[in-house]
Amino acid sequence: MTNLALAFLAAGIGAGLSIIGAGLGIGKLAAAAMDATGRQPAAGGDIRTTMIIAAALIEGATLFALVVCILLATKT
């Protein structure tokens, strides 16, 4: 395999792992928010706001990881 092929392979694996990690993180976040809302329905708005902020941070980190993978793949 050439260096370019290995770079594309590594970028694909890195991008896949970052997407899987983000999906698991947001899934756990949503499950915890639903559980908290079920226990304390009056605090639903605050819980939802906090959940959206945390999900945005997770998605931001995932986007950063994807950009790094793309940049490393196209560097050669």
JSON list of C-alpha atoms in Angstrom, two decimals:
[
{"chain": "A", "resi": 1, "resn": "MET", "atom": "CA", "xyz": [0.00, 0.00, 0.00]},
{"chain": "A", "resi": 2, "resn": "THR", "atom": "CA", "xyz": [1.17, 3.48, -0.75]},
{"chain": "A", "resi": 3, "resn": "ASN", "atom": "CA", "xyz": [1.38, 6.29, 1.77]},
{"chain": "A", "resi": 4, "resn": "LEU", "atom": "CA", "xyz": [-1.63, 7.98, 0.20]},
{"chain": "A", "resi": 5, "resn": "ALA", "atom": "CA", "xyz": [-3.74, 4.84, 0.53]},
{"chain": "A", "resi": 6, "resn": "LEU", "atom": "CA", "xyz": [-2.71, 4.43, 4.16]},
{"chain": "A", "resi": 7, "resn": "ALA", "atom": "CA", "xyz": [-3.55, 8.07, 4.84]},
{"chain": "A", "resi": 8, "resn": "PHE", "atom": "CA", "xyz": [-7.03, 7.62, 3.38]},
{"chain": "A", "resi": 9, "resn": "LEU", "atom": "CA", "xyz": [-7.51, 4.40, 5.36]},
{"chain": "A", "resi": 10, "resn": "ALA", "atom": "CA", "xyz": [-6.45, 6.06, 8.60]},
{"chain": "A", "resi": 11, "resn": "ALA", "atom": "CA", "xyz": [-8.70, 9.05, 7.90]},
{"chain": "A", "resi": 12, "resn": "GLY", "atom": "CA", "xyz": [-11.66, 6.77, 7.25]},
{"chain": "A", "resi": 13, "resn": "ILE", "atom": "CA", "xyz": [-11.09, 4.79, 10.43]},
{"chain": "A", "resi": 14, "resn": "GLY", "atom": "CA", "xyz": [-10.60, 7.98, 12.47]},
{"chain": "A", "resi": 15, "resn": "ALA", "atom": "CA", "xyz": [-13.73, 9.58, 11.05]},
{"chain": "A", "resi": 16, "resn": "GLY", "atom": "CA", "xyz": [-15.76, 6.45, 11.72]},
{"chain": "A", "resi": 17, "resn": "LEU", "atom": "CA", "xyz": [-14.56, 6.20, 15.31]},
{"chain": "A", "resi": 18, "resn": "SER", "atom": "CA", "xyz": [-15.31, 9.85, 15.98]},
{"chain": "A", "resi": 19, "resn": "ILE", "atom": "CA", "xyz": [-18.84, 9.49, 14.59]},
{"chain": "A", "resi": 20, "resn": "ILE", "atom": "CA", "xyz": [-19.46, 6.34, 16.63]},
{"chain": "A", "resi": 21, "resn": "GLY", "atom": "CA", "xyz": [-18.20, 8.09, 19.76]},
{"chain": "A", "resi": 22, "resn": "ALA", "atom": "CA", "xyz": [-20.41, 11.10, 19.16]},
{"chain": "A", "resi": 23, "resn": "GLY", "atom": "CA", "xyz": [-23.44, 8.90, 18.56]},
{"chain": "A", "resi": 24, "resn": "LEU", "atom": "CA", "xyz": [-22.86, 6.99, 21.78]},
{"chain": "A", "resi": 25, "resn": "GLY", "atom": "CA", "xyz": [-22.26, 10.19, 23.74]},
{"chain": "A", "resi": 26, "resn": "ILE", "atom": "CA", "xyz": [-25.37, 11.95, 22.49]},
{"chain": "A", "resi": 27, "resn": "GLY", "atom": "CA", "xyz": [-27.40, 8.78, 23.02]},
{"chain": "A", "resi": 28, "resn": "LYS", "atom": "CA", "xyz": [-26.33, 8.53, 26.65]},
{"chain": "A", "resi": 29, "resn": "LEU", "atom": "CA", "xyz": [-26.94, 12.24, 27.09]},
{"chain": "A", "resi": 30, "resn": "ALA", "atom": "CA", "xyz": [-30.48, 11.99, 25.73]},
{"chain": "A", "resi": 31, "resn": "ALA", "atom": "CA", "xyz": [-31.23, 8.90, 27.84]},
{"chain": "A", "resi": 32, "resn": "ALA", "atom": "CA", "xyz": [-30.06, 10.68, 30.99]},
{"chain": "A", "resi": 33, "resn": "ALA", "atom": "CA", "xyz": [-32.11, 13.76, 30.11]},
{"chain": "A", "resi": 34, "resn": "MET", "atom": "CA", "xyz": [-35.25, 11.68, 29.54]},
{"chain": "A", "resi": 35, "resn": "ASP", "atom": "CA", "xyz": [-34.69, 9.91, 32.86]},
{"chain": "A", "resi": 36, "resn": "ALA", "atom": "CA", "xyz": [-34.20, 13.22, 34.66]},
{"chain": "A", "resi": 37, "resn": "THR", "atom": "CA", "xyz": [-37.32, 14.69, 33.05]},
{"chain": "A", "resi": 38, "resn": "GLY", "atom": "CA", "xyz": [-39.31, 11.63, 34.09]},
{"chain": "A", "resi": 39, "resn": "ARG", "atom": "CA", "xyz": [-38.16, 12.02, 37.68]},
{"chain": "A", "resi": 40, "resn": "GLN", "atom": "CA", "xyz": [-38.62, 15.81, 37.81]},
{"chain": "A", "resi": 41, "resn": "PRO", "atom": "CA", "xyz": [-41.12, 16.98, 35.16]},
{"chain": "A", "resi": 42, "resn": "ALA", "atom": "CA", "xyz": [-41.12, 20.56, 36.45]},
{"chain": "A", "resi": 43, "resn": "ALA", "atom": "CA", "xyz": [-37.44, 20.97, 35.56]},
{"chain": "A", "resi": 44, "resn": "GLY", "atom": "CA", "xyz": [-37.93, 19.81, 31.96]},
{"chain": "A", "resi": 45, "resn": "GLY", "atom": "CA", "xyz": [-37.02, 23.16, 30.40]},
{"chain": "A", "resi": 46, "resn": "ASP", "atom": "CA", "xyz": [-33.75, 23.49, 32.31]},
{"chain": "A", "resi": 47, "resn": "ILE", "atom": "CA", "xyz": [-32.82, 19.89, 31.57]},
{"chain": "A", "resi": 48, "resn": "ARG", "atom": "CA", "xyz": [-33.58, 20.33, 27.87]},
{"chain": "A", "resi": 49, "resn": "THR", "atom": "CA", "xyz": [-31.47, 23.49, 27.66]},
{"chain": "A", "resi": 50, "resn": "THR", "atom": "CA", "xyz": [-28.53, 21.82, 29.37]},
{"chain": "A", "resi": 51, "resn": "MET", "atom": "CA", "xyz": [-28.88, 18.77, 27.11]},
{"chain": "A", "resi": 52, "resn": "ILE", "atom": "CA", "xyz": [-28.84, 20.89, 23.94]},
{"chain": "A", "resi": 53, "resn": "ILE", "atom": "CA", "xyz": [-25.72, 22.76, 25.07]},
{"chain": "A", "resi": 54, "resn": "ALA", "atom": "CA", "xyz": [-23.92, 19.50, 25.90]},
{"chain": "A", "resi": 55, "resn": "ALA", "atom": "CA", "xyz": [-24.98, 17.93, 22.58]},
{"chain": "A", "resi": 56, "resn": "ALA", "atom": "CA", "xyz": [-23.65, 20.97, 20.71]},
{"chain": "A", "resi": 57, "resn": "LEU", "atom": "CA", "xyz": [-20.30, 20.62, 22.49]},
{"chain": "A", "resi": 58, "resn": "ILE", "atom": "CA", "xyz": [-20.13, 16.94, 21.56]},
{"chain": "A", "resi": 59, "resn": "GLU", "atom": "CA", "xyz": [-20.96, 17.71, 17.94]},
{"chain": "A", "resi": 60, "resn": "GLY", "atom": "CA", "xyz": [-18.35, 20.48, 17.88]},
{"chain": "A", "resi": 61, "resn": "ALA", "atom": "CA", "xyz": [-15.63, 18.12, 19.10]},
{"chain": "A", "resi": 62, "resn": "THR", "atom": "CA", "xyz": [-16.74, 15.54, 16.53]},
{"chain": "A", "resi": 63, "resn": "LEU", "atom": "CA", "xyz": [-16.60, 18.10, 13.72]},
{"chain": "A", "resi": 64, "resn": "PHE", "atom": "CA", "xyz": [-13.10, 19.08, 14.83]},
{"chain": "A", "resi": 65, "resn": "ALA", "atom": "CA", "xyz": [-12.04, 15.41, 14.75]},
{"chain": "A", "resi": 66, "resn": "LEU", "atom": "CA", "xyz": [-13.49, 14.99, 11.25]},
{"chain": "A", "resi": 67, "resn": "VAL", "atom": "CA", "xyz": [-11.67, 18.08, 9.98]},
{"chain": "A", "resi": 68, "resn": "VAL", "atom": "CA", "xyz": [-8.40, 16.79, 11.42]},
{"chain": "A", "resi": 69, "resn": "CYS", "atom": "CA", "xyz": [-8.95, 13.42, 9.70]},
{"chain": "A", "resi": 70, "resn": "ILE", "atom": "CA", "xyz": [-9.66, 15.10, 6.37]},
{"chain": "A", "resi": 71, "resn": "LEU", "atom": "CA", "xyz": [-6.65, 17.39, 6.67]},
{"chain": "A", "resi": 72, "resn": "LEU", "atom": "CA", "xyz": [-4.33, 14.49, 7.51]},
{"chain": "A", "resi": 73, "resn": "ALA", "atom": "CA", "xyz": [-5.66, 12.46, 4.58]},
{"chain": "A", "resi": 74, "resn": "THR", "atom": "CA", "xyz": [-5.16, 15.26, 2.05]},
{"chain": "A", "resi": 75, "resn": "LYS", "atom": "CA", "xyz": [-1.80, 16.42, 3.39]},
{"chain": "A", "resi": 76, "resn": "THR", "atom": "CA", "xyz": [0.25, 14.17, 1.12]}
]
